[in-house]
């Protein structure tokens, strides 16, 4: 689904991503974990064309997207749910969802309604609140709206940037359950998280990013059991019995 080889990117003279290579197979949840400032968001921005790659390549479903424009990349099947949700606060829930379907507008109304129905089934609260202004939704509801909006584009790959940020534990559990449901429905997910434990528990595979480099990769269970990962990212004090 996604293949990244030796990717480099940054801001001006600041080199953030250093020869990143990773892949995501169809139907997988792959998580990328790492501390603040490791470069997780920069990686997602580079995949979506918002940050320019300075070296390497990004292949989506066999097609090179490394130097494509962001809107083209969305149309080619890659949608981002950005950090902080970034819903259109002065528009209603339904209007936000309509905008998410923009790249699919040529497919017509019937397809749009079917996709909207799918999103409402996944997130019943969005149906209940379809006429409410997005800015008045709770944090968890805004996260669901941001995910629903991305799904309206019928992406082959959905990328989530720290969906758990700022949410209460129970809501986080709910969001992660929905991400698992997305996989069950055949979606492919790249999940960026600081909440490494929750992410690794639902993922098939994971990568650990440290100061712009992938330092570890493997099956999610193996990373959960890895002592270095436990010490650095899972908050486990191994000195204690
Ligand atoms: P967090 O978990 O805190 O969101 P992150 O792993 O997503 O962190 P990035 O946001 O990708 O990290 O940031 C990586 C580095 O790039 C940081 O040192 C940051 O200061 C820098 N950076 C990010 N955006 C910009 C920008 N627009 N201009 C200059 N430097 C930036």
PDB file of C-alpha atoms and ligand atoms in Angstrom:
ATOM      1  CA  UNK A   1       0.000   0.000   0.000  1.00  0.00           C
ATOM      2  CA  UNK A   2       2.731   2.432   1.044  1.00  0.00           C
ATOM      3  CA  UNK A   3       6.451   2.105   0.568  1.00  0.00           C
ATOM      4  CA  UNK A   4       8.945   4.715   1.678  1.00  0.00           C
ATOM      5  CA  UNK A   5      12.615   4.440   0.792  1.00  0.00           C
ATOM      6  CA  UNK A   6      15.457   6.516   2.230  1.00  0.00           C
ATOM      7  CA  UNK A   7      13.246   9.527   2.743  1.00  0.00           C
ATOM      8  CA  UNK A   8      14.808  12.804   3.825  1.00  0.00           C
ATOM      9  CA  UNK A   9      12.977  16.026   4.628  1.00  0.00           C
ATOM     10  CA  UNK A  10      13.165  19.056   6.890  1.00  0.00           C
ATOM     11  CA  UNK A  11      12.631  22.763   7.214  1.00  0.00           C
ATOM     12  CA  UNK A  12      15.253  25.018   5.614  1.00  0.00           C
ATOM     13  CA  UNK A  13      18.593  23.883   6.954  1.00  0.00           C
ATOM     14  CA  UNK A  14      17.009  21.718   9.654  1.00  0.00           C
ATOM     15  CA  UNK A  15      17.235  18.064   8.633  1.00  0.00           C
ATOM     16  CA  UNK A  16      14.377  16.268  10.394  1.00  0.00           C
ATOM     17  CA  UNK A  17      13.884  12.945   8.583  1.00  0.00           C
ATOM     18  CA  UNK A  18      17.057  10.955   8.011  1.00  0.00           C
ATOM     19  CA  UNK A  19      16.883   8.114   5.501  1.00  0.00           C
ATOM     20  CA  UNK A  20      13.510   6.793   6.633  1.00  0.00           C
ATOM     21  CA  UNK A  21      12.383   3.502   5.115  1.00  0.00           C
ATOM     22  CA  UNK A  22       9.114   1.840   6.006  1.00  0.00           C
ATOM     23  CA  UNK A  23       6.152   0.094   4.455  1.00  0.00           C
ATOM     24  CA  UNK A  24       2.492  -0.526   5.163  1.00  0.00           C
ATOM     25  CA  UNK A  25       0.763  -3.607   3.732  1.00  0.00           C
ATOM     26  CA  UNK A  26      -2.914  -3.542   2.713  1.00  0.00           C
ATOM     27  CA  UNK A  27      -5.257  -4.175   5.641  1.00  0.00           C
ATOM     28  CA  UNK A  28      -2.645  -3.501   8.313  1.00  0.00           C
ATOM     29  CA  UNK A  29      -2.520  -1.076  11.192  1.00  0.00           C
ATOM     30  CA  UNK A  30       1.061   0.104  11.361  1.00  0.00           C
ATOM     31  CA  UNK A  31       2.088   2.421  14.147  1.00  0.00           C
ATOM     32  CA  UNK A  32       4.977   4.823  14.323  1.00  0.00           C
ATOM     33  CA  UNK A  33       5.913   5.764  17.856  1.00  0.00           C
ATOM     34  CA  UNK A  34       8.400   8.317  19.085  1.00  0.00           C
ATOM     35  CA  UNK A  35       8.951  11.139  21.567  1.00  0.00           C
ATOM     36  CA  UNK A  36       8.096  14.818  21.068  1.00  0.00           C
ATOM     37  CA  UNK A  37      10.039  16.286  18.194  1.00  0.00           C
ATOM     38  CA  UNK A  38      11.159  12.919  16.770  1.00  0.00           C
ATOM     39  CA  UNK A  39       9.704  13.889  13.388  1.00  0.00           C
ATOM     40  CA  UNK A  40       6.425  11.961  13.343  1.00  0.00           C
ATOM     41  CA  UNK A  41       4.271  14.821  12.085  1.00  0.00           C
ATOM     42  CA  UNK A  42       6.963  15.836   9.604  1.00  0.00           C
ATOM     43  CA  UNK A  43       6.842  12.320   8.158  1.00  0.00           C
ATOM     44  CA  UNK A  44       3.067  12.502   7.670  1.00  0.00           C
ATOM     45  CA  UNK A  45       3.369  15.985   6.154  1.00  0.00           C
ATOM     46  CA  UNK A  46       6.021  14.722   3.755  1.00  0.00           C
ATOM     47  CA  UNK A  47       3.856  11.760   2.693  1.00  0.00           C
ATOM     48  CA  UNK A  48       0.942  14.156   2.033  1.00  0.00           C
ATOM     49  CA  UNK A  49       3.136  16.600   0.096  1.00  0.00           C
ATOM     50  CA  UNK A  50       2.868  19.434   2.617  1.00  0.00           C
ATOM     51  CA  UNK A  51       6.610  19.206   3.323  1.00  0.00           C
ATOM     52  CA  UNK A  52       8.961  18.614   0.374  1.00  0.00           C
ATOM     53  CA  UNK A  53      11.108  15.511   0.372  1.00  0.00           C
ATOM     54  CA  UNK A  54      14.770  16.345  -0.267  1.00  0.00           C
ATOM     55  CA  UNK A  55      15.719  12.726  -1.026  1.00  0.00           C
ATOM     56  CA  UNK A  56      14.185   9.274  -1.281  1.00  0.00           C
ATOM     57  CA  UNK A  57      10.815   8.200  -2.589  1.00  0.00           C
ATOM     58  CA  UNK A  58       7.260   7.509  -1.510  1.00  0.00           C
ATOM     59  CA  UNK A  59       5.173   4.961  -3.391  1.00  0.00           C
ATOM     60  CA  UNK A  60       1.417   4.685  -2.843  1.00  0.00           C
ATOM     61  CA  UNK A  61      -0.282   1.661  -4.406  1.00  0.00           C
ATOM     62  CA  UNK A  62       2.593   1.274  -6.833  1.00  0.00           C
ATOM     63  CA  UNK A  63       2.545   4.925  -7.937  1.00  0.00           C
ATOM     64  CA  UNK A  64       5.217   7.428  -7.008  1.00  0.00           C
ATOM     65  CA  UNK A  65       3.769  10.372  -5.079  1.00  0.00           C
ATOM     66  CA  UNK A  66       7.019  11.930  -3.802  1.00  0.00           C
ATOM     67  CA  UNK A  67       6.667  15.175  -5.705  1.00  0.00           C
ATOM     68  CA  UNK A  68       2.910  15.358  -6.158  1.00  0.00           C
ATOM     69  CA  UNK A  69       0.750  18.169  -4.804  1.00  0.00           C
ATOM     70  CA  UNK A  70      -1.241  17.500  -1.595  1.00  0.00           C
ATOM     71  CA  UNK A  71      -4.651  17.609  -3.298  1.00  0.00           C
ATOM     72  CA  UNK A  72      -3.475  15.107  -5.914  1.00  0.00           C
ATOM     73  CA  UNK A  73      -2.150  12.807  -3.185  1.00  0.00           C
ATOM     74  CA  UNK A  74      -5.556  12.872  -1.445  1.00  0.00           C
ATOM     75  CA  UNK A  75      -7.225  12.093  -4.778  1.00  0.00           C
ATOM     76  CA  UNK A  76      -4.771   9.199  -5.240  1.00  0.00           C
ATOM     77  CA  UNK A  77      -6.046   7.628  -2.017  1.00  0.00           C
ATOM     78  CA  UNK A  78      -4.089   8.928   0.951  1.00  0.00           C
ATOM     79  CA  UNK A  79      -5.969  10.899   3.624  1.00  0.00           C
ATOM     80  CA  UNK A  80      -4.573  12.523   6.748  1.00  0.00           C
ATOM     81  CA  UNK A  81      -6.382  13.069  10.026  1.00  0.00           C
ATOM     82  CA  UNK A  82      -4.217  15.890  11.367  1.00  0.00           C
ATOM     83  CA  UNK A  83      -3.005  16.427  14.885  1.00  0.00           C
ATOM     84  CA  UNK A  84      -5.427  18.646  16.793  1.00  0.00           C
ATOM     85  CA  UNK A  85      -8.332  17.501  14.523  1.00  0.00           C
ATOM     86  CA  UNK A  86      -8.496  20.822  12.580  1.00  0.00           C
ATOM     87  CA  UNK A  87     -12.188  20.547  11.853  1.00  0.00           C
ATOM     88  CA  UNK A  88     -13.887  23.573  10.280  1.00  0.00           C
ATOM     89  CA  UNK A  89     -15.328  24.991  13.486  1.00  0.00           C
ATOM     90  CA  UNK A  90     -17.851  27.407  11.996  1.00  0.00           C
ATOM     91  CA  UNK A  91     -19.379  24.751   9.754  1.00  0.00           C
ATOM     92  CA  UNK A  92     -21.775  21.983  10.733  1.00  0.00           C
ATOM     93  CA  UNK A  93     -20.796  18.355  11.161  1.00  0.00           C
ATOM     94  CA  UNK A  94     -22.454  17.458   7.863  1.00  0.00           C
ATOM     95  CA  UNK A  95     -20.739  20.322   6.010  1.00  0.00           C
ATOM     96  CA  UNK A  96     -17.375  19.102   7.292  1.00  0.00           C
ATOM     97  CA  UNK A  97     -18.183  15.639   5.940  1.00  0.00           C
ATOM     98  CA  UNK A  98     -19.289  17.047   2.589  1.00  0.00           C
ATOM     99  CA  UNK A  99     -15.917  18.813   2.268  1.00  0.00           C
ATOM    100  CA  UNK A 100     -14.136  15.547   3.007  1.00  0.00           C
ATOM    101  CA  UNK A 101     -15.834  14.049  -0.058  1.00  0.00           C
ATOM    102  CA  UNK A 102     -14.650  16.866  -2.325  1.00  0.00           C
ATOM    103  CA  UNK A 103     -12.083  14.767  -4.192  1.00  0.00           C
ATOM    104  CA  UNK A 104     -14.821  12.226  -4.931  1.00  0.00           C
ATOM    105  CA  UNK A 105     -17.357  14.779  -6.188  1.00  0.00           C
ATOM    106  CA  UNK A 106     -17.276  13.407  -9.724  1.00  0.00           C
ATOM    107  CA  UNK A 107     -18.693  10.094  -8.483  1.00  0.00           C
ATOM    108  CA  UNK A 108     -22.111  11.653  -7.885  1.00  0.00           C
ATOM    109  CA  UNK A 109     -24.718  11.877  -5.213  1.00  0.00           C
ATOM    110  CA  UNK A 110     -25.569   8.218  -4.780  1.00  0.00           C
ATOM    111  CA  UNK A 111     -21.979   7.288  -3.950  1.00  0.00           C
ATOM    112  CA  UNK A 112     -21.727  10.298  -1.632  1.00  0.00           C
ATOM    113  CA  UNK A 113     -24.866   9.286   0.280  1.00  0.00           C
ATOM    114  CA  UNK A 114     -23.628   5.699   0.620  1.00  0.00           C
ATOM    115  CA  UNK A 115     -20.289   6.885   1.991  1.00  0.00           C
ATOM    116  CA  UNK A 116     -22.006   9.323   4.357  1.00  0.00           C
ATOM    117  CA  UNK A 117     -24.188   6.470   5.612  1.00  0.00           C
ATOM    118  CA  UNK A 118     -21.066   4.358   6.250  1.00  0.00           C
ATOM    119  CA  UNK A 119     -19.480   7.166   8.251  1.00  0.00           C
ATOM    120  CA  UNK A 120     -22.677   7.707  10.256  1.00  0.00           C
ATOM    121  CA  UNK A 121     -22.791   3.990  11.016  1.00  0.00           C
ATOM    122  CA  UNK A 122     -19.239   4.018  12.284  1.00  0.00           C
ATOM    123  CA  UNK A 123     -19.826   7.201  14.290  1.00  0.00           C
ATOM    124  CA  UNK A 124     -23.521   7.364  15.310  1.00  0.00           C
ATOM    125  CA  UNK A 125     -22.827  10.535  17.298  1.00  0.00           C
ATOM    126  CA  UNK A 126     -22.040  12.377  14.063  1.00  0.00           C
ATOM    127  CA  UNK A 127     -25.482  11.524  12.705  1.00  0.00           C
ATOM    128  CA  UNK A 128     -27.110  12.740  15.912  1.00  0.00           C
ATOM    129  CA  UNK A 129     -25.167  15.980  15.723  1.00  0.00           C
ATOM    130  CA  UNK A 130     -25.080  16.505  11.984  1.00  0.00           C
ATOM    131  CA  UNK A 131     -26.547  20.037  12.163  1.00  0.00           C
ATOM    132  CA  UNK A 132     -24.406  21.137  15.103  1.00  0.00           C
ATOM    133  CA  UNK A 133     -21.437  23.469  14.534  1.00  0.00           C
ATOM    134  CA  UNK A 134     -18.216  21.457  14.630  1.00  0.00           C
ATOM    135  CA  UNK A 135     -16.615  23.954  17.026  1.00  0.00           C
ATOM    136  CA  UNK A 136     -19.198  23.087  19.675  1.00  0.00           C
ATOM    137  CA  UNK A 137     -18.393  19.341  19.675  1.00  0.00           C
ATOM    138  CA  UNK A 138     -16.369  17.775  22.489  1.00  0.00           C
ATOM    139  CA  UNK A 139     -12.729  16.830  21.838  1.00  0.00           C
ATOM    140  CA  UNK A 140     -13.615  13.179  21.296  1.00  0.00           C
ATOM    141  CA  UNK A 141     -16.469  14.060  18.935  1.00  0.00           C
ATOM    142  CA  UNK A 142     -14.169  16.380  16.971  1.00  0.00           C
ATOM    143  CA  UNK A 143     -11.682  13.527  16.640  1.00  0.00           C
ATOM    144  CA  UNK A 144     -14.475  11.321  15.277  1.00  0.00           C
ATOM    145  CA  UNK A 145     -15.489  14.081  12.868  1.00  0.00           C
ATOM    146  CA  UNK A 146     -11.908  14.480  11.646  1.00  0.00           C
ATOM    147  CA  UNK A 147     -11.752  10.714  11.052  1.00  0.00           C
ATOM    148  CA  UNK A 148     -15.159  10.703   9.366  1.00  0.00           C
ATOM    149  CA  UNK A 149     -14.145  13.610   7.128  1.00  0.00           C
ATOM    150  CA  UNK A 150     -11.005  11.720   6.043  1.00  0.00           C
ATOM    151  CA  UNK A 151     -13.058   8.578   5.337  1.00  0.00           C
ATOM    152  CA  UNK A 152     -15.423  10.562   3.086  1.00  0.00           C
ATOM    153  CA  UNK A 153     -12.578  10.703   0.546  1.00  0.00           C
ATOM    154  CA  UNK A 154     -12.668   6.862   0.444  1.00  0.00           C
ATOM    155  CA  UNK A 155      -8.941   6.603   1.081  1.00  0.00           C
ATOM    156  CA  UNK A 156      -6.893   3.500   0.386  1.00  0.00           C
ATOM    157  CA  UNK A 157      -4.655   4.573   3.274  1.00  0.00           C
ATOM    158  CA  UNK A 158      -5.763   6.622   6.255  1.00  0.00           C
ATOM    159  CA  UNK A 159      -3.078   8.273   8.372  1.00  0.00           C
ATOM    160  CA  UNK A 160      -3.857   9.402  11.911  1.00  0.00           C
ATOM    161  CA  UNK A 161      -1.645  11.903  13.708  1.00  0.00           C
ATOM    162  CA  UNK A 162      -1.892  11.373  17.466  1.00  0.00           C
ATOM    163  CA  UNK A 163      -5.640  10.816  17.700  1.00  0.00           C
ATOM    164  CA  UNK A 164      -5.473  10.312  21.478  1.00  0.00           C
ATOM    165  CA  UNK A 165      -3.999  13.732  22.310  1.00  0.00           C
ATOM    166  CA  UNK A 166      -5.953  15.595  24.966  1.00  0.00           C
ATOM    167  CA  UNK A 167      -8.708  12.991  25.325  1.00  0.00           C
ATOM    168  CA  UNK A 168      -9.908  11.283  28.509  1.00  0.00           C
ATOM    169  CA  UNK A 169      -8.859   7.595  28.857  1.00  0.00           C
ATOM    170  CA  UNK A 170     -12.348   6.256  28.173  1.00  0.00           C
ATOM    171  CA  UNK A 171     -12.649   8.296  24.968  1.00  0.00           C
ATOM    172  CA  UNK A 172      -9.179   7.160  23.891  1.00  0.00           C
ATOM    173  CA  UNK A 173     -10.310   3.559  24.336  1.00  0.00           C
ATOM    174  CA  UNK A 174     -13.310   4.276  22.154  1.00  0.00           C
ATOM    175  CA  UNK A 175     -11.186   5.920  19.424  1.00  0.00           C
ATOM    176  CA  UNK A 176      -8.779   2.957  19.387  1.00  0.00           C
ATOM    177  CA  UNK A 177     -11.720   0.540  19.181  1.00  0.00           C
ATOM    178  CA  UNK A 178     -12.942   2.454  16.130  1.00  0.00           C
ATOM    179  CA  UNK A 179      -9.491   2.248  14.520  1.00  0.00           C
ATOM    180  CA  UNK A 180      -9.634  -1.539  14.997  1.00  0.00           C
ATOM    181  CA  UNK A 181     -13.069  -1.512  13.372  1.00  0.00           C
ATOM    182  CA  UNK A 182     -11.616   0.385  10.404  1.00  0.00           C
ATOM    183  CA  UNK A 183      -9.122  -2.424   9.865  1.00  0.00           C
ATOM    184  CA  UNK A 184     -11.883  -5.031  10.183  1.00  0.00           C
ATOM    185  CA  UNK A 185     -13.735  -3.185   7.403  1.00  0.00           C
ATOM    186  CA  UNK A 186     -10.677  -3.567   5.155  1.00  0.00           C
ATOM    187  CA  UNK A 187      -9.007  -0.197   5.672  1.00  0.00           C
ATOM    188  CA  UNK A 188      -5.270   0.327   5.929  1.00  0.00           C
ATOM    189  CA  UNK A 189      -4.057   2.576   8.733  1.00  0.00           C
ATOM    190  CA  UNK A 190      -0.815   4.366   9.549  1.00  0.00           C
ATOM    191  CA  UNK A 191      -1.113   5.490  13.147  1.00  0.00           C
ATOM    192  CA  UNK A 192       1.271   7.996  14.702  1.00  0.00           C
ATOM    193  CA  UNK A 193       1.145   8.016  18.475  1.00  0.00           C
ATOM    194  CA  UNK A 194       2.887   9.151  21.614  1.00  0.00           C
ATOM    195  CA  UNK A 195       0.586   6.798  23.515  1.00  0.00           C
ATOM    196  CA  UNK A 196       2.800   3.894  22.492  1.00  0.00           C
ATOM    197  CA  UNK A 197       1.157   1.243  24.620  1.00  0.00           C
ATOM    198  CA  UNK A 198      -2.353   1.814  23.275  1.00  0.00           C
ATOM    199  CA  UNK A 199      -1.068   2.039  19.708  1.00  0.00           C
ATOM    200  CA  UNK A 200       1.042  -1.126  19.884  1.00  0.00           C
ATOM    201  CA  UNK A 201      -1.852  -3.046  21.434  1.00  0.00           C
ATOM    202  CA  UNK A 202      -3.996  -2.596  18.329  1.00  0.00           C
ATOM    203  CA  UNK A 203      -1.274  -2.491  15.665  1.00  0.00           C
ATOM    204  CA  UNK A 204       0.041  -5.334  13.534  1.00  0.00           C
ATOM    205  CA  UNK A 205       3.516  -3.849  13.239  1.00  0.00           C
ATOM    206  CA  UNK A 206       5.370  -0.858  14.538  1.00  0.00           C
ATOM    207  CA  UNK A 207       8.342   1.434  13.960  1.00  0.00           C
ATOM    208  CA  UNK A 208      10.186   3.493  16.552  1.00  0.00           C
ATOM    209  CA  UNK A 209      11.371   6.909  15.415  1.00  0.00           C
ATOM    210  CA  UNK A 210      14.111   8.675  17.333  1.00  0.00           C
ATOM    211  CA  UNK A 211      15.507  12.055  16.232  1.00  0.00           C
ATOM    212  CA  UNK A 212      14.421  11.453  12.663  1.00  0.00           C
ATOM    213  CA  UNK A 213      15.679   7.889  12.319  1.00  0.00           C
ATOM    214  CA  UNK A 214      13.921   4.544  12.523  1.00  0.00           C
ATOM    215  CA  UNK A 215      15.796   2.776  15.317  1.00  0.00           C
ATOM    216  CA  UNK A 216      13.582  -0.281  15.711  1.00  0.00           C
ATOM    217  CA  UNK A 217      10.839  -2.086  13.822  1.00  0.00           C
ATOM    218  CA  UNK A 218       8.898  -5.305  14.123  1.00  0.00           C
ATOM    219  CA  UNK A 219       5.632  -7.018  15.022  1.00  0.00           C
ATOM    220  CA  UNK A 220       3.677  -4.987  17.584  1.00  0.00           C
ATOM    221  CA  UNK A 221       3.839  -7.753  20.232  1.00  0.00           C
ATOM    222  CA  UNK A 222       7.617  -7.913  19.892  1.00  0.00           C
ATOM    223  CA  UNK A 223       7.923  -4.155  20.384  1.00  0.00           C
ATOM    224  CA  UNK A 224       5.591  -4.297  23.401  1.00  0.00           C
ATOM    225  CA  UNK A 225       7.861  -6.939  24.924  1.00  0.00           C
ATOM    226  CA  UNK A 226      11.099  -5.120  24.026  1.00  0.00           C
ATOM    227  CA  UNK A 227      12.882  -3.837  27.136  1.00  0.00           C
ATOM    228  CA  UNK A 228      14.253  -0.692  25.455  1.00  0.00           C
ATOM    229  CA  UNK A 229      10.786   0.197  24.189  1.00  0.00           C
ATOM    230  CA  UNK A 230       9.314  -0.506  27.605  1.00  0.00           C
ATOM    231  CA  UNK A 231      11.883   1.702  29.300  1.00  0.00           C
ATOM    232  CA  UNK A 232      11.687   4.602  26.835  1.00  0.00           C
ATOM    233  CA  UNK A 233       8.075   4.605  25.694  1.00  0.00           C
ATOM    234  CA  UNK A 234       5.901   2.482  27.931  1.00  0.00           C
ATOM    235  CA  UNK A 235       6.822   4.151  31.200  1.00  0.00           C
ATOM    236  CA  UNK A 236       7.893   0.883  32.781  1.00  0.00           C
ATOM    237  CA  UNK A 237      10.573   1.102  35.451  1.00  0.00           C
ATOM    238  CA  UNK A 238      12.560  -2.086  34.904  1.00  0.00           C
ATOM    239  CA  UNK A 239      14.663  -1.560  38.013  1.00  0.00           C
ATOM    240  CA  UNK A 240      11.612  -2.313  40.125  1.00  0.00           C
ATOM    241  CA  UNK A 241      10.572  -5.922  40.805  1.00  0.00           C
TER     242      UNK A 241
HETATM  243  P1  LIG B   1       5.157  15.867  18.550  1.00  0.00           P
HETATM  244  O1  LIG B   1       4.913  14.505  19.092  1.00  0.00           O
HETATM  245  O2  LIG B   1       5.559  16.842  19.615  1.00  0.00           O
HETATM  246  O3  LIG B   1       4.076  16.367  17.640  1.00  0.00           O
HETATM  247  P2  LIG B   1       6.770  15.066  16.253  1.00  0.00           P
HETATM  248  O4  LIG B   1       7.506  13.788  16.431  1.00  0.00           O
HETATM  249  O5  LIG B   1       5.512  15.036  15.487  1.00  0.00           O
HETATM  250  O6  LIG B   1       6.521  15.739  17.675  1.00  0.00           O
HETATM  251  P3  LIG B   1       7.620  17.116  14.413  1.00  0.00           P
HETATM  252  O7  LIG B   1       6.441  18.005  14.678  1.00  0.00           O
HETATM  253  O8  LIG B   1       7.670  16.391  13.136  1.00  0.00           O
HETATM  254  O9  LIG B   1       7.815  16.072  15.608  1.00  0.00           O
HETATM  255  O10 LIG B   1       8.927  18.002  14.583  1.00  0.00           O
HETATM  256  C1  LIG B   1      10.241  17.517  14.297  1.00  0.00           C
HETATM  257  C2  LIG B   1      11.244  18.665  14.361  1.00  0.00           C
HETATM  258  O11 LIG B   1      10.979  19.593  13.308  1.00  0.00           O
HETATM  259  C3  LIG B   1      11.178  19.468  15.662  1.00  0.00           C
HETATM  260  O12 LIG B   1      12.506  19.759  16.052  1.00  0.00           O
HETATM  261  C4  LIG B   1      10.420  20.730  15.283  1.00  0.00           C
HETATM  262  O13 LIG B   1      10.837  21.817  16.060  1.00  0.00           O
HETATM  263  C5  LIG B   1      10.800  20.904  13.830  1.00  0.00           C
HETATM  264  N1  LIG B   1       9.724  21.574  13.058  1.00  0.00           N
HETATM  265  C6  LIG B   1       8.451  21.134  12.927  1.00  0.00           C
HETATM  266  N2  LIG B   1       7.732  21.954  12.136  1.00  0.00           N
HETATM  267  C7  LIG B   1       8.579  22.949  11.761  1.00  0.00           C
HETATM  268  C8  LIG B   1       8.457  24.115  10.934  1.00  0.00           C
HETATM  269  N3  LIG B   1       7.304  24.413  10.316  1.00  0.00           N
HETATM  270  N4  LIG B   1       9.540  24.896  10.781  1.00  0.00           N
HETATM  271  C9  LIG B   1      10.722  24.597  11.388  1.00  0.00           C
HETATM  272  N5  LIG B   1      10.915  23.504  12.154  1.00  0.00           N
HETATM  273  C10 LIG B   1       9.864  22.695  12.353  1.00  0.00           C
END
